[in-house]
Coordinates of C-alpha atoms in Angstrom, one line a residue:
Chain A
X1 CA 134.2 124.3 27.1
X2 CA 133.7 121.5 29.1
X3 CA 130.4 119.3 28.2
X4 CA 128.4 119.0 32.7
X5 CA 125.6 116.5 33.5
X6 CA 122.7 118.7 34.4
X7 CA 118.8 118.1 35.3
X8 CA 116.7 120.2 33.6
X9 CA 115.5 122.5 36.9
X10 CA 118.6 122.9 38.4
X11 CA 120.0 123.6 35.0
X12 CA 117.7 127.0 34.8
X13 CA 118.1 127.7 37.8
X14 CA 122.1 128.1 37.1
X15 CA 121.6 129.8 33.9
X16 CA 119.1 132.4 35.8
X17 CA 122.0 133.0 37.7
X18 CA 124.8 133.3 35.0
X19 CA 122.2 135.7 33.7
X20 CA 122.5 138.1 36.4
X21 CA 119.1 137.3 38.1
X22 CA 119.2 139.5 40.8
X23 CA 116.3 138.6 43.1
X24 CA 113.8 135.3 42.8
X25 CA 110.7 135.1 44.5
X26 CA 108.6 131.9 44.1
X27 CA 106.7 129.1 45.9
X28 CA 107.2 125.5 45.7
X29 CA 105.3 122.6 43.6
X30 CA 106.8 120.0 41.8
X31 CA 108.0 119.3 39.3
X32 CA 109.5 122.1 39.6
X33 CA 111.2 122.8 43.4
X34 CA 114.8 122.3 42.6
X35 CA 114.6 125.7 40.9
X36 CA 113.8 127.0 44.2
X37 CA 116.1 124.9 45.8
X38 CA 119.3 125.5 44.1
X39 CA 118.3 129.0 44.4
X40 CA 117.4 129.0 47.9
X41 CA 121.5 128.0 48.2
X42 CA 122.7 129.6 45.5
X43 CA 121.6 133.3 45.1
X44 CA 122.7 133.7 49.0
X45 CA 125.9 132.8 48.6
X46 CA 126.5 135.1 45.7
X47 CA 124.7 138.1 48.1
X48 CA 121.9 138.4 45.8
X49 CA 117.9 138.2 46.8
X50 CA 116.3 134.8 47.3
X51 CA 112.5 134.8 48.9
X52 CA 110.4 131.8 49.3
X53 CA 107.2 133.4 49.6
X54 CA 104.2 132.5 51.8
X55 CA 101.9 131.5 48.3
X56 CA 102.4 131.8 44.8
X57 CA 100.5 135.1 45.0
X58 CA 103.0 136.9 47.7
X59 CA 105.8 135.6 45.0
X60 CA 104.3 137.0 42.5
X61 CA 103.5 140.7 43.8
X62 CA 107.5 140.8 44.9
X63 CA 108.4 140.1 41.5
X64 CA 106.0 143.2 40.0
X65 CA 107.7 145.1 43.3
X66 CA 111.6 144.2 41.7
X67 CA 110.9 144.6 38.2
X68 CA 109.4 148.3 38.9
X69 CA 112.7 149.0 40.3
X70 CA 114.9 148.2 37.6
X71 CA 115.7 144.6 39.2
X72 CA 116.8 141.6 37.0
X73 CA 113.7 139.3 38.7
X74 CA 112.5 135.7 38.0
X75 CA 109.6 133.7 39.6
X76 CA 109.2 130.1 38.7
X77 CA 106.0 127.7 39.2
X78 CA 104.1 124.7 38.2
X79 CA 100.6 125.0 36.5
X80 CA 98.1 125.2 39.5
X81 CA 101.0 127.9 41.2
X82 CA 101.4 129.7 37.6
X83 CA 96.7 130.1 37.7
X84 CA 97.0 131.9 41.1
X85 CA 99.8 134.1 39.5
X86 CA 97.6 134.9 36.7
X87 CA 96.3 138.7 38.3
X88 CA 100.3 139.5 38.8
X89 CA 100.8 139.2 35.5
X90 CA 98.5 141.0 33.9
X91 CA 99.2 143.9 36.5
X92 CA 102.9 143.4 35.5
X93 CA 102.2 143.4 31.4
X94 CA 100.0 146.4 32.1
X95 CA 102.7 148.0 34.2
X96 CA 104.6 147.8 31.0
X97 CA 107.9 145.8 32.8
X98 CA 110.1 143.0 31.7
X99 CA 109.9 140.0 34.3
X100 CA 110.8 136.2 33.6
X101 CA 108.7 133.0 34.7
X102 CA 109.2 129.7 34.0
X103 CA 106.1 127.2 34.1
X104 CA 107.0 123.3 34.5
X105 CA 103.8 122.3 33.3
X106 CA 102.0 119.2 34.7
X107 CA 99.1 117.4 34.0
X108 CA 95.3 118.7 35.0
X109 CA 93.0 120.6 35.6
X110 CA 92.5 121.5 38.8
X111 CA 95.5 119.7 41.3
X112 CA 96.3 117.2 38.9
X113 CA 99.0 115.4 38.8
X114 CA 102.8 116.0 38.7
X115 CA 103.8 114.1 35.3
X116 CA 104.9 116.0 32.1
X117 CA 102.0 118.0 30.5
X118 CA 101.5 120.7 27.5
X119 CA 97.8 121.5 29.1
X120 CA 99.2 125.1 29.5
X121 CA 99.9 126.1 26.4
X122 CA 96.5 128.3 25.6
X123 CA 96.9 130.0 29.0
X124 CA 100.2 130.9 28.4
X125 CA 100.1 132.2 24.9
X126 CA 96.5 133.0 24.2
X127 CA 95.0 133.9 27.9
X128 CA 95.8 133.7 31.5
X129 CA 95.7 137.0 32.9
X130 CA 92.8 139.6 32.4
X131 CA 93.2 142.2 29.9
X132 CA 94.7 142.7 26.4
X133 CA 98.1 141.8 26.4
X134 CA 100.9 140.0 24.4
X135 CA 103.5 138.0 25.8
X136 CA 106.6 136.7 24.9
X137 CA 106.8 132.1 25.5
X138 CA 109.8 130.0 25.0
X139 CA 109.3 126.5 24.8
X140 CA 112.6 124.2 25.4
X141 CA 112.8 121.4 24.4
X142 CA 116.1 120.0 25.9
X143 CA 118.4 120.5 29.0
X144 CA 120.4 122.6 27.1
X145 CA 117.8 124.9 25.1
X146 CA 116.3 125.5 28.5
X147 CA 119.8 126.9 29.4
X148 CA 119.9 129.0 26.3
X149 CA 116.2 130.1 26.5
X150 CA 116.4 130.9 30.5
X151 CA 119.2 133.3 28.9
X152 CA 117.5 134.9 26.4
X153 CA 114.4 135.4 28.3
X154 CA 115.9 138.1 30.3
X155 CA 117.3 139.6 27.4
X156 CA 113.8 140.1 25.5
X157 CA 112.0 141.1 28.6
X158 CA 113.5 144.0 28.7
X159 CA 114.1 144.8 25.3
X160 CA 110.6 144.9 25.4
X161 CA 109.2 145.3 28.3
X162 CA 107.2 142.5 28.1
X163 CA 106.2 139.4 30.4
X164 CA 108.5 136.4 29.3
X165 CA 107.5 133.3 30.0
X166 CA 109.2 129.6 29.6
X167 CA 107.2 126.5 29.2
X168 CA 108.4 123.8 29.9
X169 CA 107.7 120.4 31.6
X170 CA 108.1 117.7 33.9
X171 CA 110.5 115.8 31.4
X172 CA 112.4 118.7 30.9
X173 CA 112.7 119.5 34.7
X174 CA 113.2 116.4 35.5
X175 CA 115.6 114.7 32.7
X176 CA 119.8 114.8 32.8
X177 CA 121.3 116.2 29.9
X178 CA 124.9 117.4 28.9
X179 CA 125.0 121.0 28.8
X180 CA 127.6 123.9 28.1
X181 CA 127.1 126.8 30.3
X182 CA 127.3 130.2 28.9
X183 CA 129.8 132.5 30.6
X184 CA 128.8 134.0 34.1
X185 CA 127.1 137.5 33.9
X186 CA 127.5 140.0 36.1
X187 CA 124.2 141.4 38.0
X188 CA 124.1 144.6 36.5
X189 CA 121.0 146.8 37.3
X190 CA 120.7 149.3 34.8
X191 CA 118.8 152.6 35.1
X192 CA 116.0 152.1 32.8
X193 CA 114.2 155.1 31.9
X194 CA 110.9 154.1 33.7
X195 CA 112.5 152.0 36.2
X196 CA 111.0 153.9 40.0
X197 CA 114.4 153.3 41.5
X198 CA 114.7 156.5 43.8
X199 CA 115.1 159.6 42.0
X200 CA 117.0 161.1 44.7
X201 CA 116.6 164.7 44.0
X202 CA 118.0 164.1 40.9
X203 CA 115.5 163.9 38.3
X204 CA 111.9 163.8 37.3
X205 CA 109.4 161.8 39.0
X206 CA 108.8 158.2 37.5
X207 CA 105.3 156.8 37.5
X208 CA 104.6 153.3 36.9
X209 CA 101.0 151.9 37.1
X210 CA 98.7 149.6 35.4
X211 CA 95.6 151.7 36.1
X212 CA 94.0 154.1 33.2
X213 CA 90.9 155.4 34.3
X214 CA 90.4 157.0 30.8
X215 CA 89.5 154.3 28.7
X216 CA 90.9 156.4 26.1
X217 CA 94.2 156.8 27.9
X218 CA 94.0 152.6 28.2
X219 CA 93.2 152.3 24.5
X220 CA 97.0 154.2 24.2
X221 CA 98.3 151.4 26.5
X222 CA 96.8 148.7 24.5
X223 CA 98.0 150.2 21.3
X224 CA 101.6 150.7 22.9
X225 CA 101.7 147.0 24.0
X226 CA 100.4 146.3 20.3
X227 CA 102.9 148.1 18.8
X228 CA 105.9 146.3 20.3
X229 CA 104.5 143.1 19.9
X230 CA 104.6 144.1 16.1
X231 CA 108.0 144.5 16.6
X232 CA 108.4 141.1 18.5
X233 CA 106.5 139.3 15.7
X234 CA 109.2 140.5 13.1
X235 CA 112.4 139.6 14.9
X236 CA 112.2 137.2 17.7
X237 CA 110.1 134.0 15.9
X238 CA 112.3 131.6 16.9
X239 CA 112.2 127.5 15.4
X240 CA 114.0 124.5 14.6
X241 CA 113.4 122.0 11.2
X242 CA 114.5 118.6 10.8
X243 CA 114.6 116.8 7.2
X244 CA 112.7 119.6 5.7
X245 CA 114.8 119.6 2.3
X246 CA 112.2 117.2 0.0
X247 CA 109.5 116.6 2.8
X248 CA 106.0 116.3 1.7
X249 CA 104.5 115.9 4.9
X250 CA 105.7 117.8 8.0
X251 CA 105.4 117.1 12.0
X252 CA 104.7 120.0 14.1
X253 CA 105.2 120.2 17.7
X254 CA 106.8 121.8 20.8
X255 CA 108.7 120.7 23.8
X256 CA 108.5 117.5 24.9
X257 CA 106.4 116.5 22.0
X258 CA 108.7 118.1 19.2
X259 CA 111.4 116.0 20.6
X260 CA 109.6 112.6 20.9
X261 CA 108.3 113.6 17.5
X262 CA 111.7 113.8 16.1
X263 CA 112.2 110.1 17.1
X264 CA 109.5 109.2 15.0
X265 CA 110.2 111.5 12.1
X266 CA 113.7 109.7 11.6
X267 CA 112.1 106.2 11.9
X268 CA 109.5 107.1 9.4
X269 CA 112.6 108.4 7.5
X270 CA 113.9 105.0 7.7
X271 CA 111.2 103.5 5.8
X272 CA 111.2 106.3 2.7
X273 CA 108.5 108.4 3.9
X274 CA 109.3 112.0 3.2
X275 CA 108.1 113.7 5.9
X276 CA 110.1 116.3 8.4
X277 CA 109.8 118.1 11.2
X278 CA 109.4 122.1 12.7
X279 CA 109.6 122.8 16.2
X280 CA 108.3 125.9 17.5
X281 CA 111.1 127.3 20.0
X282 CA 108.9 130.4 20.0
X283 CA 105.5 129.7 20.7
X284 CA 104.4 133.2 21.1
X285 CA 105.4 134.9 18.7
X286 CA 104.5 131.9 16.8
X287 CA 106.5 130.9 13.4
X288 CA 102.9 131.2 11.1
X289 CA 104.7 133.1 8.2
X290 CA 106.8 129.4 8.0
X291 CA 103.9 127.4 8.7
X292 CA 102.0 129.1 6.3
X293 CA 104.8 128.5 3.2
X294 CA 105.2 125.3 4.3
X295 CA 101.6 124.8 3.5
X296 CA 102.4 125.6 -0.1
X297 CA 104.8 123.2 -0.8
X298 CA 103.6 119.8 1.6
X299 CA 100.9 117.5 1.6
X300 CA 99.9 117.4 5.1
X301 CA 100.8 118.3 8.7
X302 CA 100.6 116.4 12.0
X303 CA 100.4 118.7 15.1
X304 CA 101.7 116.4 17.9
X305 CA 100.9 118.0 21.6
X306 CA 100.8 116.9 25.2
X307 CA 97.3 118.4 25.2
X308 CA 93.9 118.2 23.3
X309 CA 95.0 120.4 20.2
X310 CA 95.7 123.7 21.8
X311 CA 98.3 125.0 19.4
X312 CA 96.7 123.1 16.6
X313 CA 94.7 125.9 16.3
X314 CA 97.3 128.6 15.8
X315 CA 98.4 125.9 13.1
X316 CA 95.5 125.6 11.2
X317 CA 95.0 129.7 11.3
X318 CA 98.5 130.1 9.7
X319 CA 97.4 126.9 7.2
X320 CA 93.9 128.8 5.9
X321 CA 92.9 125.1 4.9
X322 CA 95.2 125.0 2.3
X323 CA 96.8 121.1 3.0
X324 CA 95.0 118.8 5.7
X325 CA 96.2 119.2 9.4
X326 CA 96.2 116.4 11.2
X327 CA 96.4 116.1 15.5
X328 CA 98.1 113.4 17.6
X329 CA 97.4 114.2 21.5
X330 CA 97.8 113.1 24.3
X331 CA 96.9 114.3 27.7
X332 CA 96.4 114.4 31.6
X333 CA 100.6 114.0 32.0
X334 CA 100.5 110.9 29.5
X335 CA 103.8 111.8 27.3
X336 CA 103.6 109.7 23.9
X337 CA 106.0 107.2 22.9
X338 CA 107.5 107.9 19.0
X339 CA 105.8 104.8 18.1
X340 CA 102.0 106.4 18.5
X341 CA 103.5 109.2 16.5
X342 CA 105.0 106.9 13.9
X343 CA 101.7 105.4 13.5
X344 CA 100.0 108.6 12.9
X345 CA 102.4 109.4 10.0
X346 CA 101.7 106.7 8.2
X347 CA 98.0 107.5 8.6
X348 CA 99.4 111.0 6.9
X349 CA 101.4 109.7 4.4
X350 CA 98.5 106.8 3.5
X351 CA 97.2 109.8 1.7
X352 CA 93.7 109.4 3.0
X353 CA 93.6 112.6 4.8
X354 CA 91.6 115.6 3.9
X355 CA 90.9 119.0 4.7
X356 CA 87.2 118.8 5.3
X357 CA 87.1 117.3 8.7
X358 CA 88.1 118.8 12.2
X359 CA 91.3 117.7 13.0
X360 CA 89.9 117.3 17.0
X361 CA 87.1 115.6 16.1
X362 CA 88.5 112.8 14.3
X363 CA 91.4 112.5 17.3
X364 CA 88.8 112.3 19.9
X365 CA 86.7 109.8 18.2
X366 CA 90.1 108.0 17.8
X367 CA 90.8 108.0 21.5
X368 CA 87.4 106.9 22.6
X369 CA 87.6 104.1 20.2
X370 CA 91.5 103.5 21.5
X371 CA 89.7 103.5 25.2
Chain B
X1 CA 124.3 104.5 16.7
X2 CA 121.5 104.8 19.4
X3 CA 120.9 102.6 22.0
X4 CA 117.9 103.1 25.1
X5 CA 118.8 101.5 28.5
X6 CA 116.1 100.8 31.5
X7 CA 117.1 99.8 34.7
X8 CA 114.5 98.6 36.9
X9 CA 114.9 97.6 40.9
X10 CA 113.4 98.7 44.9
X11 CA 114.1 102.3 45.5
X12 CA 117.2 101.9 47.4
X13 CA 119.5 99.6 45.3
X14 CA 120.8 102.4 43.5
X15 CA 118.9 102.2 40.2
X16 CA 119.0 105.8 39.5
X17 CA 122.7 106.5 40.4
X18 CA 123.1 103.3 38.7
X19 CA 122.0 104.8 35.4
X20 CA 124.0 107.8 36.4
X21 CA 127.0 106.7 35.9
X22 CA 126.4 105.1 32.5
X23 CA 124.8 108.7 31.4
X24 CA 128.3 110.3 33.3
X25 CA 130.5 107.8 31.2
X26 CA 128.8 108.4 27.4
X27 CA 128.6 112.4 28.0
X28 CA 132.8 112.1 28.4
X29 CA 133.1 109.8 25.2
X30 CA 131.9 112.8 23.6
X31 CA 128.0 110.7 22.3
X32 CA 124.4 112.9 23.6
X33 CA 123.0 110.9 26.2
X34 CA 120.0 111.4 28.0
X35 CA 118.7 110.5 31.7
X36 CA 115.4 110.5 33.1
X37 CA 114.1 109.0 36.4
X38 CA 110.4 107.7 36.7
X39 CA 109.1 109.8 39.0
X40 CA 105.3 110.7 40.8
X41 CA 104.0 107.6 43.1
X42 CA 106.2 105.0 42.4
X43 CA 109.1 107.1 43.7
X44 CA 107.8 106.6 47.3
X45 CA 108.9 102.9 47.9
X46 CA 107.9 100.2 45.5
X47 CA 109.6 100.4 42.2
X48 CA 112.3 102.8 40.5
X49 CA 113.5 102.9 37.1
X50 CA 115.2 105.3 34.7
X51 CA 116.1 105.5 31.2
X52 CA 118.9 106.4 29.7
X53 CA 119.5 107.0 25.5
X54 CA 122.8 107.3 24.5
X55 CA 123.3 108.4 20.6
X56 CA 125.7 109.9 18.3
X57 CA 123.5 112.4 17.0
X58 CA 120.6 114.9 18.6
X59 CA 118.3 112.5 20.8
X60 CA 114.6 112.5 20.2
X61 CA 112.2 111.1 22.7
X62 CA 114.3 110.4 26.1
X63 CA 111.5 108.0 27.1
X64 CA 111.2 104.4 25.5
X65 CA 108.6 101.5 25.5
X66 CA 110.1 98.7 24.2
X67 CA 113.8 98.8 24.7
X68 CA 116.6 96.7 23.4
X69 CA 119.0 96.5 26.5
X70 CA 117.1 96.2 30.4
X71 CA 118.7 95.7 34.1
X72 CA 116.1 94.1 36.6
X73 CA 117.3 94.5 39.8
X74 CA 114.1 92.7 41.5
X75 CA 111.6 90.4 40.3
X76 CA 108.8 93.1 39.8
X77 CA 111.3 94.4 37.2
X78 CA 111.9 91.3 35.4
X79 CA 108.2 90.1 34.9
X80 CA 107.5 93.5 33.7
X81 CA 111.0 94.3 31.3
X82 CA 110.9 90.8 30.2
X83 CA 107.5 91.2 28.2
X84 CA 108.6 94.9 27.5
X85 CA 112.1 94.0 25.7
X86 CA 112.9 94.4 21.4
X87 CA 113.1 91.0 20.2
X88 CA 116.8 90.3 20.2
X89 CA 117.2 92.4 23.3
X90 CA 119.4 91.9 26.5
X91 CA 118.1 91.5 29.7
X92 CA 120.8 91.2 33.2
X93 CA 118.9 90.1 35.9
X94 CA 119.9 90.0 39.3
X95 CA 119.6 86.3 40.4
X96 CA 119.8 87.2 43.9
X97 CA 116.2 88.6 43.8
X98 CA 114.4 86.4 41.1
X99 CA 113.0 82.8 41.8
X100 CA 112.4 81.8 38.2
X101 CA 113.5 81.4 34.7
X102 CA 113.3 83.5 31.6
X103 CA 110.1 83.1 30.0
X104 CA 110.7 84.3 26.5
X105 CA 113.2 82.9 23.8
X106 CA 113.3 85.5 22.0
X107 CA 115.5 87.7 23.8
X108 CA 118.9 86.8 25.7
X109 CA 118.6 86.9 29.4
X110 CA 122.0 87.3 31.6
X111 CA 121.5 86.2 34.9
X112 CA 123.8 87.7 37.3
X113 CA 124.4 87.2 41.1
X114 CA 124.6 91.0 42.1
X115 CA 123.9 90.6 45.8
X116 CA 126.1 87.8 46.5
X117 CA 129.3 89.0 44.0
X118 CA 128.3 92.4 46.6
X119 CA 128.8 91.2 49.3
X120 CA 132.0 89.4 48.6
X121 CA 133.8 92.4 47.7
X122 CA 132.3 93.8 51.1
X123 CA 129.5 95.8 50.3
X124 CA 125.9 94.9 49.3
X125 CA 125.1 98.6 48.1
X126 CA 127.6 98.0 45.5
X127 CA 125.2 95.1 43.7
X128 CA 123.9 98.0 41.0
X129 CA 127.8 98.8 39.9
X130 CA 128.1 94.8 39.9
X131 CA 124.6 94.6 37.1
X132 CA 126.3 97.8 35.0
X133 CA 129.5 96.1 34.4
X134 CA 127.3 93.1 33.6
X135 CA 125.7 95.5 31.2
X136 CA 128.7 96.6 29.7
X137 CA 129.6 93.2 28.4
X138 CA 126.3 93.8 25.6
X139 CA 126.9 97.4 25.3
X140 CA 129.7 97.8 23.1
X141 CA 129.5 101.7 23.1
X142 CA 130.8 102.2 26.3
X143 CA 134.1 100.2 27.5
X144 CA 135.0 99.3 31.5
X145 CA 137.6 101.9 31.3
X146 CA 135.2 104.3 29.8
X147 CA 132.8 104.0 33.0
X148 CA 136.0 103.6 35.6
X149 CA 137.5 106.8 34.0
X150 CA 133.6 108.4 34.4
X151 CA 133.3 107.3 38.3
X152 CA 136.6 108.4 38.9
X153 CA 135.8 111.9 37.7
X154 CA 132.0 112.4 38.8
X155 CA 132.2 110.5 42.2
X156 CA 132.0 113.1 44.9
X157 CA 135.0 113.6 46.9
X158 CA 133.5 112.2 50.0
X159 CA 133.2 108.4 48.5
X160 CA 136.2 108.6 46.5
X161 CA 137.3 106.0 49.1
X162 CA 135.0 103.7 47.8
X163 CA 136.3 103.7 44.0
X164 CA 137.9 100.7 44.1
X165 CA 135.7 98.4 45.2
X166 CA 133.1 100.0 42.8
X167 CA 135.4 99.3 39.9
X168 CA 135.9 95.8 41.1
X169 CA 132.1 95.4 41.3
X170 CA 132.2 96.8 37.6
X171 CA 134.8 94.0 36.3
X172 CA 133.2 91.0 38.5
X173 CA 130.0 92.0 37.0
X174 CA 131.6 92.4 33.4
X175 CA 133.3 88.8 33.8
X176 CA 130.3 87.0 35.1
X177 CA 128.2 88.4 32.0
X178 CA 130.8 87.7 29.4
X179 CA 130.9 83.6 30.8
X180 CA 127.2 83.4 30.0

C-alpha cells in the first residue's frame, strides 16, 4: 500500500470513517476542527449522519441517543469542550454502551490556550465524569498510531461496552505524517443484545438507563462495570519499548512526550548511557505489571509529561518505591525540546537520585529556580 | 541519517506549502518525515514557520530548537534562525528581504535573491520554490528530481499548469546556491 501525507486531525477523522462510523456529533474548538470539518464533508457524501451541534453538551447527548441504538457514534473535542461533556459520559458509562471520543488536548485550565498539552490526562483516566466508572484511553503518539488507535477504539468500545477515549494533542492534530490507511469498512450496525433499536413486535422489550434507585441494584452496576474492566486490564494493555535490552535507567512517557523523549533517549544512547524507553499506548488500562518488573531490574525512571506529574503517579503506584522515579514536566501548552529531556537523564544516570524525595517536589523547586 | 529543516517567512510567501513539498518529496523516497506548522497567534499575520524532520528510522520529537539546516524568507526570520542555528549549519536567506550581513562565522549563510530570480521566471509567489531548490544544494538526502517528481505527483490538478515554472524556480534556486 501506498505511503499518503496526512495531518493528524484529518487523519482520524478518515480512519473514523474507514471504521464504519456511522453518525458524528461534535462542536468545534481547535486544535481540533478539521475533525469536524472533514467530516462535515465527508460523512454526507457517503449518506451517513454528520451533526454540528449547538454546544458540546447537545453533541454529547446525541452521541448517548446513537450509541443506545446500536449506532457506530464518535464525538470529538478539545479540553474545555471535553469538561462540558463530562455529565454525558458518565450517563453513557452508566448506560453501559460503547461510544468513541477523541480529546485534542490543549493547554489550561480554564480557556487556555490552543498549543499542545497533556493537562488532561487525570480527567481522562482517573476522573471526569461523576460516578464509579472505568474507561478505556489511547494515547497516540504519531499520525499513524492515531489512525490505528481511532480503529481500534471502536472495536474495544463495544467489546466492552465501555467509554473509549483518545488523547491526543495539538502536535498530533496538527503535524503531517506518512500514513497507510487500513482498508475501508463497511458501516455495519449490528443488533446488539441491549441495543433499543425498535423491537418491532418482534421481541422482548430492551431497557437501557443509567438510573438505579436501589443502591443495591447500583452496587450490581458498579460491580458489572468492575468486572469487565478486570477483563480489559488482562488483554488490552497496550505499549511500546525502545533500547530496553541492557537499559539501566528507563524513560517513561506518552504522546507527544514519549516521542520527544525518544529523541533524547537515542542521543543519550550516543554517549553510552544505558537507558531506554516505554511508551504507554494504553494509558488506561495502564501497563503497571511492566512497569512494575521493570523496577526490578533498572536503576531509575524518568516520567516525562506535558503536565505537572499526573501519570507519574500511576508510575510510582506500580514502582512501590522500589528504584527512584524521577519527573521532567512541562506545562500550560509548552512541549519540551529532547535536549531538556537529555539533560534530565544525565541527572538520572549521575546516580545521585534517590527514592526518599517526591519526585514533584524536587521538579517544581527546579522550575522556580529555572524561572 | 536525520536531518530537521525550519523555514521561516510572512504568512503569505508560502512557507508552509514550502515545507510541504520537501515533507511530499522524502515520504516518496521511501525515509519518515515529519511536518508541523507553528500555529496559535503568530498564524494571524506576522510570522510563519514549520519544521520538517526527515530520517531513516522512527522520528522522535517533530519539533527542534537548534537546527542544522534554516530558510529565512524575511528578516524577522534571519535575526532569529541565525542565533538559533547548530554550529556548522546552513542558513538560505532570501536577499530580497534582508538589509544586512551574516552575523555569525560559525555557520554558512547562502544568500539567495528569491524575489527577484521570482519575478524573472514571472511569478513572485514562486520565490519559496526558488529558496527550496536553494536548499537542496546542502541537503544531500533529497535530489531536484526527487522534489520535481514529488510536485509533479502531489500538485493539485488545478495548478498543474504552473509545474514548470515551479521546477525552474527549483533549478534557478539550486544553481544560485551551488555558486556561493
Amino acid at each position: 500500500m501506498t505511503r499518503e501525507l496526512w495531518e493528524g486531525n484529518q487523519a482520524i477523522a478518515e480512519a473514523a470513517v474507514r471504521a464504519g462510523l456511522e453518525a458524528y456529533f461534535g462542536y468545534p474548538i481547535t486544535p481540533q476542527t478539521e475533525i469536524l470539518e472533514y467530516l462535515s464533508r465527508r460523512m454526507p457524501e457517503l449518506g451517513r449522519a454528520f451533526v454540528q451541534a449547538e454546544s458540546e453538551l447537545g453533541a454529547i447527548n446525541m452521541v448517548y441517543g446513537a450509541a443506545c441504538a446500536g449506532v457506530r457514534v464518535m464525538s470529538t473535542s478539545s479540553s474545555p469542550g471535553v469538561s462540558l461533556m463530562m455529565e454525558g459520559i458518565s450517563y453513557i458509562a452508566g448506560t453501559e454502551i460503547p461510544m468513541v471520543l477523541v480529546n485534542v488536548m490543549r493547554g489550561g485550565p480554564g480557556l487556555g490556550n490552543i498549543a499542545p498539552s497533556q493537562g488532561d490526562y487525570n480527567q481522562a483516566v482517573h476522573g471526569g465524569g461523576h460516578g464509579d466508572y472505568p474507561r478505556i484511553v489511547l494515547a497516540p503518539a504519531s499520525v499513524q498510531e492515531a489512525v490505528d488507535l481511532t480503529m481500534l477504539s471502536f472495536d474495544l468500545a463495544e467489546k466492552y461496552r465501555m467509554v473509549t477515549m483518545i488523547i491526543a494533542d495539538g502536535c498530533i492534530g496538527q503535524m503531517m505524517e506518512p500514513i497507510q490507511f487500513p482498508e475501508m469498512k463497511p458501516v455495519v450496525r449490528k443488533d446488539w443484545d441491549w441495543a433499543t433499536n425498535g423491537k418491532m413486535g418482534k421481541r422482548e422489550r430492551r431497557l437501557l438507563t443509567s438510573i438505579y434507585l436501589d443502591p443495591y441494584e447500583e452496587e450490581k452496576t458498579n460491580l458489572r462495570l468492575l468486572e469487565r474492566w478486570k477483563q480489559i486490564q488482562a488483554n488490552e494493555v497496550r505499549y511500546k519499548e525502545y533500547f530496553m535490552e541492557d537499559a539501566e535507567y528507563v524513560v517513561i512517557g506518552f504522546g507527544t512526550a514519549g516521542r520527544v523523549s525518544l529523541s533524547a533517549v537515542r542521543a543519550a544512547r550516543q554517549e553510552g548511557i544505558k537507558v531506554g524507553l516505554l511508551r504507554p499506548v494504553t494509558v488506561s488500562p495502564f501497563p503497571s505489571g511492566a512497569i512494575e518488573d521493570l523496577a526490578k531490574r533498572v536503576s531509575g525512571m524518568l516520567v516525562v509529561e506535558m503536565n505537572s506529574g499526573q501519570m507519574l503517579e500511576d508510575v510510582r503506584l506500580a514502582v512501590k518505591g522500589r528504584v527512584p522515579v524521577e519527573f521532567y514536566g512541562r506545562m500550560g501548552g509548552v512541549v519540551p525540546f529532547p535536549d531538556e529531556v537529555l539533560g534530565e537523564i544525565h541527572r538520572m544516570a549521575s546516580g545521585k537520585i534517590t527514592a526518599d524525595i517526591n519526585p514533584r517536589d524536587a521538579w517544581y523547586e527546579r522550575m522556580v529556580a529555572m524561572k | 541519517m536525520q536531518k530537521e529543516i525550519i523555514i521561516a517567512g510572512f504568512g503569505g510567501q508560502g512557507v508552509l506549502f514550502g515545507g510541504q513539498v520537501l515533507t511530499f518529496a522524502a515520504m516518496d523516497a521511501g525515509k519518515e518525515v515529519t511536518w508541523i506548522p507553528s500555529y496559535g497567534p503568530e498564524m494571524r499575520g506576522g510570522t510563519a514557520n514549520c519544521t520538517i524532520v526527515i530520517a531513516d528510522d522512527e522520528i522522535g520529537s517533530p519539533l527542534v530548537k537548534n537546527p542544522p539546516l534554516a530558510i529565512a524568507l524575511n528578516l524577522p526570520s534571519f535575526d532569529k534562525y541565525e542565533d538559533e542555528l547548530q554550529t556548522g549549519g546552513t542558513l538560505v536567506v532570501n536577499k530580497s528581504m534582508v538589509d544586512r550581513g551574516p552575523k555569525r562565522s560559525d555557520i554558512k549563510v547562502i544568500f539567495v535573491p528569491c524575489n527577484e530570480i521570482a519575478e524573472e521566471i514571472g511569478d513572485r509567489k514562486l520565490l519559496n520554490m526558488v529558496a527550496i531548490g536553494a536548499l537542496l544544494s546542502v541537503l544531500p538526502e533529497l535530489t531536484l528530481k526527487d522534489v520535481e517528481t514529488a510536485l509533479e505527483a502531489h500538485m493539485p490538478e488545478r495548478h498543474k499548469n504552473l509545474l514548470p515554472k515551479n521546477i525552474e524556480a527549483l533549478k534557478r534556486g539550486y544553481e544560485a546556491a551551488k555558486v556561493q
